Structures are given as structure tokens and as C-alpha cells.
Amino acid sequence: MTTPTLTHLDEQGQAQMVDVGGKAATRRRAVAEAFVIAQPETIAAITGGTLKKGDALAVARIAGIMAAKKTSELIPLCHPIALTKVTVEIEPVRDTGTLHVVATAETVGQTGVEMEALTAASVAALTLYDMAKAIDRAMAVTDLRLVEKSGGKSGDYVRAP
Amino acid sequence: MTTPTLTHLDEQGQAQMVDVGGKAATRRRAVAEAFVIAQPETIAAITGGTLKKGDALAVARIAGIMAAKKTSELIPLCHPIALTKVTVEIEPVRDTGTLHVVATAETVGQTGVEMEALTAASVAALTLYDMAKAIDRAMAVTDLRLVEKSGGKSGDYVRAP
Amino acid sequence: MTTPTLTHLDEQGQAQMVDVGGKAATRRRAVAEAFVIAQPETIAAITGGTLKKGDALAVARIAGIMAAKKTSELIPLCHPIALTKVTVEIEPVRDTGTLHVVATAETVGQTGVEMEALTAASVAALTLYDMAKAIDRAMAVTDLRLVEKSGGKSGDYVRAP
Amino acid sequence: MTTPTLTHLDEQGQAQMVDVGGKAATRRRAVAEAFVIAQPETIAAITGGTLKKGDALAVARIAGIMAAKKTSELIPLCHPIALTKVTVEIEPVRDTGTLHVVATAETVGQTGVEMEALTAASVAALTLYDMAKAIDRAMAVTDLRLVEKSGGKSGDYVRAP
Amino acid sequence: MTTPTLTHLDEQGQAQMVDVGGKAATRRRAVAEAFVIAQPETIAAITGGTLKKGDALAVARIAGIMAAKKTSELIPLCHPIALTKVTVEIEPVRDTGTLHVVATAETVGQTGVEMEALTAASVAALTLYDMAKAIDRAMAVTDLRLVEKSGGKSGDYVRAP
Amino acid sequence: MTTPTLTHLDEQGQAQMVDVGGKAATRRRAVAEAFVIAQPETIAAITGGTLKKGDALAVARIAGIMAAKKTSELIPLCHPIALTKVTVEIEPVRDTGTLHVVATAETVGQTGVEMEALTAASVAALTLYDMAKAIDRAMAVTDLRLVEKSGGKSGDYVRAP
């Protein structure tokens, strides 16, 4: 087995922000997801139950959208990207103590937006944790991962089910 | 069952940055973890195998440390905190395609540092994803969660094994 | 009439971040307000009328809270401050095409939080503008001002009615 | 009367960063203004009277220019924009205790720059407040609003006098 | 000769943000300097000659002050610090094509402010370069260094002349 | 001798972010350098001697790369730029107590990337200072300057040897 090499390290193993200047600017899209696992009462407190709906989900969605715009400040070797669209959806998964976070990012540019979608999903999930941690410290974020991507030379990707 | 209420929402369900001005400044510490699941070759490419060691782990550790300092910019209702210490450790878990990320944050202040530790762990994990995504798009981050915390009125917490 | 001098300029008229190192750390609080003037239909679209309530007010509140934390990055001579509380309230003013934004900021520190409250109010107001500008470009923000402050050596202040 | 809907909320009323990926990149320009109302002595202290001119106006202009570049970090649903020009002008209005702030922003891109001009004007005005607040806490910012915009599909706009 | 070890690396050579939680909060001050070497005409264009004085020096001073507040975002292992004072002075050195930049930073805290003073001096110097580069690309910044520091357990330091 | 005028100031000497909206988007590249002068033992501690190599150089390289992306936040009149490549190299200069930092930045855009390369070089150098300052406070950064640039209407530049 030959160990593959990381594109973000040069031949001496030094980190670099790789050259995308010669790549075509194409329409690119990525979808990422994460799951927040919590006690059923915590899920109810976040989603507002059947009666009144507070800001909790809105706060998490907005945190995710704003975090997507900060991706290149957080991930050292990410290129700055002019995002053309970001959405974050949060839905309880029926009959489980789980919230499903789905983040979508799009751009027209020279590099993909996987990291922007993943960053949005993770910060939205952590924001839910922050708001509920006083009642449920054992909450966890799990299966933070890319769901699909399109655009760019490396081709489309859809996670195997 | 009474649904508990979120401290970060007021009685109308509106988001607020809660008052910590009356809390004592005590020494606080939190440890968070995350796991990065990948193909064995990917783990080898990141950790550098047996021969030479590149910057990959250093980049991820530094990204986590710097992200901890950005927590209050990312999590909308977090208080700004003068962190006194941050460390990020990344170790392969023997015989599995898994990297274990452990982030520790400390402060002397009026509010806890759980979110700082969690943010550091998640950004370190996503940075590993970023560097290796060209060779393994299916990598996932899982079990991002609080391991323990100490300091503050709410008492110490250690995750049940 | 003697022209008073600005504390933020030295004797040569050069900008400086003034020394607060000798000031006592006391509990400080400031309240600021702003009014958003718009068409009645715009107000209805923002507040959601009687039927369903969207995220618009939540987005603006959160934008204001997050902006308060960025004040020292925006206002060149402001000191960085560890805010202990921030709230933003937005209410329609009855029988007028006006939304009233009220922002409160608190800290325990060596310098006041007026700029934090004013920044929160202005960014919350501009966020409302952003969301509604496609339907009402003529909206305006007016009477952005300090309502009251307390704490610190310069004494308390309450705006004359 | 049908209440118009906000483009920044989806059909469930959830905040989103709307898709501009299909819009043409055209030259776009926006001008915004704000007025700072103060005591005549305060205006004199800021503008430097007839004798010597300090940094106060320069600080406010630069704060406005730098804030324009931060707009997408402050306004949650704003797209990041590569600004090609920003200017901020501050002039006393003759015979009144008023400073007139005018900010202009330009880009070649897929979305307008109204928010950038408004953000520049508001932060320049608040920076004037910051520097003079020790001598005049009752200063207010008023009529923060769009003066004109051009470029883009929604057509040109000039505020009615 | 024993090679000394870097405090910012642990025993495995891994970067860490070192623990300052046990250090006393004392008053700390640092002064740094830098020199900008340029053609005499460039110096004249920056300082405004004998007739009128533009914003150039003010822009550079403000850039330095604002950069000091960003130090912990720029220098990975720096602790966030609540600066209590920052000043930047820029003076032409008589009979040379040189501008002397002096930055002073102060805090009351657990860690020193050398990096804040150095960051302020370097960004002020680079801002001068930016404004004059169209007329003098060969400008250089030299002797960017600590002049003195006081406060903290490591004792005072004054650069040898 | 006619004093040349600074492009970044208008005819009244007021700072402005100059208009680049009419310039062509071309491929642009800049290389900057800086030297860190230190005691030989300090150089050895940073570069790791002959035995084991710690993170010090990696931390400085990454700090430089991340700082390049922050240039328009630091230098007030810089345009935001979508960097397509950034690298930072750090090498000891044989037989001297000196480290040579070389930063390269590239973009496809309407304005040059000299400031991005210079910012990367200076922050990498200051990060080395930060990590080693406890053992060698007298370290200095010198000859921070542009080495070469290409692309854009003003033509190519190579520093005279």
C-alpha cells in the first residue's frame, strides 16, 4: 500500500494554501449534516414543544449561516470564498432524541464549498448545545459529515447510504 | 413531564446573552473531545506514517487553539472570555481508522469554558478533514462532546463512561 | 466660549486609546435605542402580523447581540470589554410605522459600555433594513442614541425626556 | 392589503442567505447618509475649529471604511462582497449643530452594496459619538438611510427629496 | 551549550497556549518600535511637507491601534488581553529617509503586552507602505523590535542602546 | 522637486479606498521577505537542532498564511481580495543568527497582493518572536520588504539586489 499524500502539504510536508488560480470558476454546491443527540426533554425545550416557539432554532440557524462566512478564518488552509447562498435546516428526527442539522453552501468560484457547509453544520449544532447545556451537559454532536457536493473538476459526490 | 426551559431564552422565548455579572470569578476548566473516522490510508497520510512527519497535526492543533479564541464570535450567546490556557491533542486510536481529538480550555472568570473546548475540538477535527478531503471525502467527525468540566457554581461534571 | 477638547485626541490632536488602567473595575450598564421608520406593510412583514411569526425579529436581535461583542473592532479607540450581559428588544410602536429597538449592555470593568449598547442597537436596526429592503428601500433609522448609563466615575446619565 | 413577504425568510419564515449565484456580476454603487446631532461646542471640538485640525474626522472616516469591509460579518444574511471602492465624507451642516456623514460603496458583483454604505455611515457616526461622548452624552445619530443606488436588476433608486 | 527550550512548545514539541491562570494580574506595559526607510520624496508625501497635512499619519496610527486589539487573532499562541491603553507615534528622523514608529501598549493582566506593541508597530509601518507603495515600491520596514517592557514576574527589560 | 501625491488620499488629503472597479482582473503575484535576527541558541531552539523538530516553524508558517487572509482587516485602505495561493517559507541563513522568511501570495483580481505577502511575512516573523521571546527578548525583525511582484497595469517589479 502506498500512503496517499495530502494536497495541503508540499513535498517537505509543510502546510500551504494550494494554488487554485488556474482552476475554472464554476458553480459549486455542498451539503453537510450533523446530528445532535440529547434527552427528549432537551429536544422539547429546544423545539418549543407544541405551544410556543422560541428563538432557539433561529439562533442556531443564524449562527450556522454566519459561521459559513467565517470558514476561511477558522480552517487555516481554506481559500476565502464569496458564498452566493447558505441555508441551515434543523429538524427533530421522529421518535428519537435527535436533531438533524443540514447545511447547504453555494458559490461560483474556483474551489469547493465543503468546508463552508461542514462549518455551518458544526457551529449550528454547537449553538444548540450552548443554549441547552445548562439542562443537559451530556448532549453530543455526531456524524458531522459531507452529504453531497457538485461542481469542480473532482466530480460530484454523494455519500453512500 | 415539565419541559425544562432554556436559560438563553427569556420568558417570551427571545434569545439573550444571560447576565453573569454577579457570578464570582473562579478558575474554570473544560475538556472536550471528538473523533475523526477515516480510511486507514488517510490516517497514515495525516499522521505521517513511520518515515517523515509533516505539518498536518500541527496545523489542526493550531486551528483548534485559534478557534477557541473565536468562540464568542461564533456562538451567538457566548460571553467573551479571557482564556488562560488552551491545548489540543490529536492521537490515532490503535487498530482503528480513528483520530482522537482532545481540547482543554481554562480561564479565571465568571462563566464556563465548555464552548471554547468544544469549538477547539470541532475546528481541529474539521481542519483534519480539510487537509485530507481530496483523498477521502467520506471522513466523518463523531462524538463531539464534553468530557469534563470544573469550576463555577453548577459544579463539576465528568462524562459517564 | 472655550471649545472643549476630545479625550480621545492627545495635545497634538492625535488619536489615542486612552489609559483606563488606573480606573476601578465597577459594574457598568448602558441602554441605547434606535427607531426604524418604514411603511406599515413593511412593519407587518417584519413582525409577522397576527398569524405566523418568522425569524425576522430573532435575526435582528441576534445580530445586535453579536455586534455588541464586536464593538472594539469597529470603533477604533474603544477598549476591548468582557461583556457580562447583552439584550436587544424590538417592539412595534403602536399606530406608527415604527419599530423601537432597545439594546442593553453590562460589564464589570474599567470603562463604560455605551458604545456596545449603541452598536447593538444600530446593527439590529440595519439588519431589519437588510431583510426588508427589497420591499421598502426608503426605510430609515433614526434617533440612535444613549438612553441611560450607570457605573463609573463620570456618574449616571438618563436622557432628558 | 396583502402583506409583502421578506426575501430573506423562506416559506416557513426561516432566515436564509438568499441565492445570488444566478445573478449577473454588474457594477453596483450605493450612497448612504447619516446625521450626527450635537451641541455646537461639540461640533467645534470635532471639526477642530479654525486653528488646528486633529485626527477626529480622519478616525471616523477610516472607521467607516473599515466597517464597510466587515458588513457581511455584522449583518447575518448579507453576502460577502469584494468592494472595489469605499469613501466616507463628513461635513458640518452650516448653522446647525449637525455633522453630515455620506458613505459611498462600489463593487462589481452579484449583489448590491446598500448595506455596506449604510454600515460605513453608521459606524463613522458612532465613532464621532465615541470620541465626543465625554463632553456631550446626548448626541444622537439620525436619518441613517440610503440616498441612492445603481446597478443590478432591481433598478436604480434615488431617495425622494 | 544546551539549547534552551521554547515555552510555547510542550515536551513533545507541540504548540500550546501556555497556562497563565496562576499568574498575578499586574500592570504591564511594553514599547516597540519600527523604522520605515523610503525615498525623501516619499517621506515628504507621507508627512505632508510644510503646507498641508493629509490623513496619512492618522491612518497609520489608527491601523496600529486597531491591530494591537487583534494581536491574539494573529499570533496563534497569544492570550487574549484586555488592553487598557494603546498609542502609536510616527515621527520623521531628521536628515534621513526614515520614519520612526513607536507603539505603546498597556494592560492590567496575567500576561505581557510585548506582542501587542510589536503588532501595532508593524501594522502601522505596513500601512505607511500601503499608502505610498505606488510611488516607492522599494520602501522597507526595519528594526521592528521591543524597546522596553515592565510588569510581570520576568522583570523589566530595556533594550541595550 | 515636486512632492508626489499619495493615491490613497484624495485632493483634500482625506483617506479613501481607491476605485479599482474599472481595472482588469488579471493574475497577480507578490513575494515579500523578512529576516529574524536572534541569538544562535534561539535559532537552534526554533529550528529544532539536529534531533527532533517541534511545531515552531509550522506555527509561524500557518500564522503567516492566516494573516494574509486578514490583510484587508488590518490595512485600512486595502481592498478585500480572494487569494488563490499563499505560501510561507522559513529557512535559517547559514552561519548567521538569522531566519529568512519568504511569503508568496497570488490572486486573480483587480488589485495587487503586495500587502498580503508583506502581512504574511511580518506575522510569521512576529510569531517566531512570540514563541522565543522568553529566552531572547532582543530578537528583531528586519528588512521586511517586497521582493517582487507581477501582474497588473503598473508592471512587474523585482527588488534591485
Short mmCIF file of N, CA and C in Angstrom, two decimals, chain A residues 22-112:
data_model
loop_
_atom_site.label_atom_id
_atom_site.label_comp_id
_atom_site.label_asym_id
_atom_site.label_seq_id
_atom_site.Cartn_x
_atom_site.Cartn_y
_atom_site.Cartn_z
N GLY A 22 -5.50 28.66 -11.33
CA GLY A 22 -5.68 28.17 -12.69
C GLY A 22 -6.97 27.39 -12.87
N LYS A 23 -7.75 27.22 -11.78
CA LYS A 23 -8.99 26.45 -11.89
C LYS A 23 -10.11 27.34 -12.43
N ALA A 24 -11.04 26.72 -13.12
CA ALA A 24 -12.17 27.47 -13.67
C ALA A 24 -13.14 27.85 -12.56
N ALA A 25 -13.76 29.01 -12.71
CA ALA A 25 -14.81 29.41 -11.78
C ALA A 25 -16.11 28.76 -12.22
N THR A 26 -16.54 27.75 -11.47
CA THR A 26 -17.79 27.07 -11.82
C THR A 26 -18.74 27.15 -10.64
N ARG A 27 -19.98 26.81 -10.90
CA ARG A 27 -20.98 26.82 -9.83
C ARG A 27 -20.75 25.60 -8.95
N ARG A 28 -20.63 25.80 -7.67
CA ARG A 28 -20.31 24.73 -6.75
C ARG A 28 -21.29 24.73 -5.59
N ARG A 29 -21.57 23.54 -5.08
CA ARG A 29 -22.59 23.38 -4.05
C ARG A 29 -22.16 22.24 -3.14
N ALA A 30 -22.38 22.36 -1.86
CA ALA A 30 -22.09 21.27 -0.94
C ALA A 30 -23.17 21.24 0.14
N VAL A 31 -23.48 20.03 0.57
CA VAL A 31 -24.45 19.83 1.65
C VAL A 31 -23.77 19.01 2.73
N ALA A 32 -23.85 19.48 3.98
CA ALA A 32 -23.29 18.73 5.10
C ALA A 32 -24.36 18.52 6.16
N GLU A 33 -24.13 17.57 7.04
CA GLU A 33 -25.11 17.31 8.08
C GLU A 33 -24.42 17.03 9.40
N ALA A 34 -25.20 17.15 10.47
CA ALA A 34 -24.74 16.73 11.79
C ALA A 34 -25.98 16.35 12.59
N PHE A 35 -25.79 15.54 13.61
CA PHE A 35 -26.89 15.16 14.47
C PHE A 35 -26.57 15.57 15.90
N VAL A 36 -27.56 16.13 16.58
CA VAL A 36 -27.40 16.48 17.99
C VAL A 36 -28.23 15.50 18.80
N ILE A 37 -27.55 14.75 19.67
CA ILE A 37 -28.21 13.72 20.47
C ILE A 37 -28.43 14.28 21.87
N ALA A 38 -29.65 14.20 22.35
CA ALA A 38 -29.97 14.81 23.64
C ALA A 38 -31.11 14.07 24.31
N GLN A 39 -31.38 14.42 25.55
CA GLN A 39 -32.54 13.88 26.25
C GLN A 39 -33.82 14.38 25.57
N PRO A 40 -34.88 13.58 25.57
CA PRO A 40 -36.13 14.03 24.94
C PRO A 40 -36.62 15.37 25.49
N GLU A 41 -36.47 15.61 26.79
CA GLU A 41 -36.92 16.89 27.34
C GLU A 41 -36.11 18.04 26.78
N THR A 42 -34.82 17.77 26.50
CA THR A 42 -33.98 18.82 25.93
C THR A 42 -34.44 19.17 24.53
N ILE A 43 -34.71 18.13 23.76
CA ILE A 43 -35.22 18.35 22.39
C ILE A 43 -36.51 19.18 22.47
N ALA A 44 -37.37 18.83 23.41
CA ALA A 44 -38.63 19.55 23.54
C ALA A 44 -38.39 21.01 23.92
N ALA A 45 -37.43 21.23 24.80
CA ALA A 45 -37.14 22.61 25.21
C ALA A 45 -36.60 23.43 24.03
N ILE A 46 -35.81 22.78 23.19
CA ILE A 46 -35.24 23.49 22.04
C ILE A 46 -36.30 23.77 20.98
N THR A 47 -37.08 22.75 20.66
CA THR A 47 -38.02 22.91 19.56
C THR A 47 -39.30 23.61 20.00
N GLY A 48 -39.48 23.75 21.28
CA GLY A 48 -40.60 24.57 21.76
C GLY A 48 -41.88 23.81 21.97
N GLY A 49 -41.81 22.52 21.84
CA GLY A 49 -42.99 21.71 22.12
C GLY A 49 -44.14 22.09 21.21
N THR A 50 -45.33 21.94 21.68
CA THR A 50 -46.49 22.18 20.83
C THR A 50 -47.06 23.57 21.00
N LEU A 51 -46.60 24.30 22.01
CA LEU A 51 -47.31 25.54 22.32
C LEU A 51 -46.66 26.78 21.74
N LYS A 52 -45.53 27.14 22.20
CA LYS A 52 -44.91 28.36 21.72
C LYS A 52 -43.49 28.04 21.24
N LYS A 53 -43.07 28.81 20.31
CA LYS A 53 -41.79 28.54 19.70
C LYS A 53 -40.84 29.70 19.99
N GLY A 54 -39.77 29.42 20.66
CA GLY A 54 -38.81 30.48 20.96
C GLY A 54 -37.79 30.62 19.86
N ASP A 55 -36.76 31.39 20.19
CA ASP A 55 -35.75 31.70 19.19
C ASP A 55 -34.71 30.61 18.99
N ALA A 56 -34.76 29.52 19.77
CA ALA A 56 -33.61 28.61 19.83
C ALA A 56 -33.17 28.13 18.44
N LEU A 57 -34.12 27.65 17.66
CA LEU A 57 -33.73 27.13 16.35
C LEU A 57 -33.26 28.26 15.44
N ALA A 58 -33.89 29.43 15.54
CA ALA A 58 -33.45 30.56 14.72
C ALA A 58 -32.03 30.96 15.08
N VAL A 59 -31.72 30.99 16.36
CA VAL A 59 -30.36 31.35 16.78
C VAL A 59 -29.34 30.37 16.18
N ALA A 60 -29.65 29.09 16.23
CA ALA A 60 -28.72 28.08 15.72
C ALA A 60 -28.58 28.19 14.21
N ARG A 61 -29.68 28.40 13.51
CA ARG A 61 -29.60 28.56 12.05
C ARG A 61 -28.73 29.75 11.67
N ILE A 62 -28.97 30.87 12.35
CA ILE A 62 -28.21 32.08 12.02
C ILE A 62 -26.73 31.91 12.37
N ALA A 63 -26.47 31.26 13.49
CA ALA A 63 -25.08 31.00 13.86
C ALA A 63 -24.39 30.18 12.78
N GLY A 64 -25.09 29.19 12.25
CA GLY A 64 -24.52 28.37 11.19
C GLY A 64 -24.25 29.17 9.93
N ILE A 65 -25.21 30.00 9.55
CA ILE A 65 -25.05 30.82 8.33
C ILE A 65 -23.86 31.77 8.50
N MET A 66 -23.78 32.42 9.66
CA MET A 66 -22.68 33.36 9.87
C MET A 66 -21.33 32.64 9.94
N ALA A 67 -21.32 31.44 10.51
CA ALA A 67 -20.07 30.68 10.60
C ALA A 67 -19.58 30.27 9.22
N ALA A 68 -20.50 29.95 8.32
CA ALA A 68 -20.08 29.59 6.96
C ALA A 68 -19.24 30.71 6.37
N LYS A 69 -19.62 31.94 6.66
CA LYS A 69 -18.88 33.09 6.11
C LYS A 69 -17.52 33.26 6.78
N LYS A 70 -17.30 32.60 7.90
CA LYS A 70 -16.03 32.71 8.62
C LYS A 70 -15.11 31.52 8.35
N THR A 71 -15.50 30.61 7.50
CA THR A 71 -14.75 29.37 7.33
C THR A 71 -13.27 29.60 7.05
N SER A 72 -12.95 30.52 6.16
CA SER A 72 -11.53 30.69 5.80
C SER A 72 -10.73 31.34 6.92
N GLU A 73 -11.42 31.90 7.93
CA GLU A 73 -10.71 32.39 9.12
C GLU A 73 -10.44 31.27 10.11
N LEU A 74 -11.24 30.21 10.03
CA LEU A 74 -11.16 29.12 11.01
C LEU A 74 -10.28 27.97 10.52
N ILE A 75 -10.42 27.62 9.26
CA ILE A 75 -9.70 26.47 8.71
C ILE A 75 -8.48 27.04 8.00
N PRO A 76 -7.27 26.80 8.52
CA PRO A 76 -6.11 27.59 8.11
C PRO A 76 -5.81 27.61 6.62
N LEU A 77 -6.05 26.49 5.93
CA LEU A 77 -5.62 26.42 4.53
C LEU A 77 -6.77 26.59 3.55
N CYS A 78 -7.94 26.99 4.06
CA CYS A 78 -9.10 27.26 3.20
C CYS A 78 -8.93 28.59 2.48
N HIS A 79 -9.36 28.62 1.22
CA HIS A 79 -9.36 29.86 0.46
C HIS A 79 -10.60 30.69 0.84
N PRO A 80 -10.45 32.01 0.84
CA PRO A 80 -11.64 32.84 1.04
C PRO A 80 -12.57 32.67 -0.17
N ILE A 81 -13.86 32.58 0.10
CA ILE A 81 -14.86 32.27 -0.94
C ILE A 81 -16.02 33.25 -0.82
N ALA A 82 -16.49 33.76 -1.96
CA ALA A 82 -17.67 34.62 -1.96
C ALA A 82 -18.91 33.75 -2.07
N LEU A 83 -19.45 33.35 -0.94
CA LEU A 83 -20.62 32.47 -0.93
C LEU A 83 -21.81 33.16 -1.58
N THR A 84 -22.53 32.42 -2.41
CA THR A 84 -23.72 33.01 -3.03
C THR A 84 -25.01 32.57 -2.35
N LYS A 85 -24.94 31.55 -1.51
CA LYS A 85 -26.13 31.08 -0.81
C LYS A 85 -25.71 30.22 0.38
N VAL A 86 -26.39 30.36 1.47
CA VAL A 86 -26.20 29.46 2.63
C VAL A 86 -27.56 29.25 3.28
N THR A 87 -27.89 27.99 3.54
CA THR A 87 -29.08 27.72 4.34
C THR A 87 -28.73 26.67 5.40
N VAL A 88 -29.43 26.74 6.50
CA VAL A 88 -29.30 25.73 7.57
C VAL A 88 -30.70 25.31 7.99
N GLU A 89 -30.95 24.02 7.95
CA GLU A 89 -32.24 23.46 8.38
C GLU A 89 -32.02 22.60 9.61
N ILE A 90 -32.92 22.70 10.57
CA ILE A 90 -32.83 21.85 11.77
C ILE A 90 -34.18 21.22 12.03
N GLU A 91 -34.20 19.88 12.06
CA GLU A 91 -35.47 19.16 12.25
C GLU A 91 -35.27 18.08 13.29
N PRO A 92 -36.24 17.92 14.18
CA PRO A 92 -36.17 16.75 15.08
C PRO A 92 -36.40 15.47 14.26
N VAL A 93 -35.66 14.44 14.59
CA VAL A 93 -35.86 13.14 13.95
C VAL A 93 -36.92 12.41 14.76
N ARG A 94 -37.99 12.03 14.11
CA ARG A 94 -39.14 11.46 14.80
C ARG A 94 -38.75 10.26 15.70
N ASP A 95 -39.28 10.25 16.90
CA ASP A 95 -39.14 9.11 17.82
C ASP A 95 -37.71 8.87 18.31
N THR A 96 -36.88 9.89 18.22
CA THR A 96 -35.53 9.75 18.75
C THR A 96 -35.17 11.04 19.46
N GLY A 97 -34.23 10.96 20.35
CA GLY A 97 -33.74 12.18 21.00
C GLY A 97 -32.67 12.81 20.13
N THR A 98 -33.04 13.20 18.91
CA THR A 98 -32.04 13.65 17.96
C THR A 98 -32.56 14.82 17.14
N LEU A 99 -31.70 15.82 16.93
CA LEU A 99 -31.99 16.89 15.98
C LEU A 99 -31.06 16.72 14.78
N HIS A 100 -31.62 16.88 13.60
CA HIS A 100 -30.86 16.72 12.37
C HIS A 100 -30.58 18.11 11.80
N VAL A 101 -29.29 18.44 11.66
CA VAL A 101 -28.88 19.74 11.12
C VAL A 101 -28.38 19.51 9.70
N VAL A 102 -28.91 20.25 8.75
CA VAL A 102 -28.46 20.15 7.35
C VAL A 102 -28.09 21.55 6.86
N ALA A 103 -26.84 21.69 6.41
CA ALA A 103 -26.35 22.98 5.92
C ALA A 103 -25.98 22.87 4.45
N THR A 104 -26.38 23.86 3.69
CA THR A 104 -26.07 23.91 2.25
C THR A 104 -25.33 25.20 1.96
N ALA A 105 -24.26 25.09 1.19
CA ALA A 105 -23.48 26.27 0.78
C ALA A 105 -23.28 26.24 -0.71
N GLU A 106 -23.29 27.41 -1.34
CA GLU A 106 -23.07 27.50 -2.78
C GLU A 106 -22.17 28.68 -3.12
N THR A 107 -21.44 28.54 -4.20
CA THR A 107 -20.65 29.66 -4.70
C THR A 107 -20.49 29.49 -6.20
N VAL A 108 -20.00 30.53 -6.85
CA VAL A 108 -19.48 30.42 -8.20
C VAL A 108 -18.01 30.78 -8.06
N GLY A 109 -17.15 29.77 -8.11
CA GLY A 109 -15.76 30.08 -7.82
C GLY A 109 -14.82 28.97 -8.21
N GLN A 110 -13.58 29.11 -7.74
CA GLN A 110 -12.51 28.23 -8.17
C GLN A 110 -12.27 27.08 -7.20
N THR A 111 -13.01 27.04 -6.14
CA THR A 111 -12.77 25.97 -5.17
C THR A 111 -14.08 25.60 -4.49
N GLY A 112 -14.12 24.39 -3.97
CA GLY A 112 -15.38 23.86 -3.45
C GLY A 112 -15.79 24.46 -2.12
#
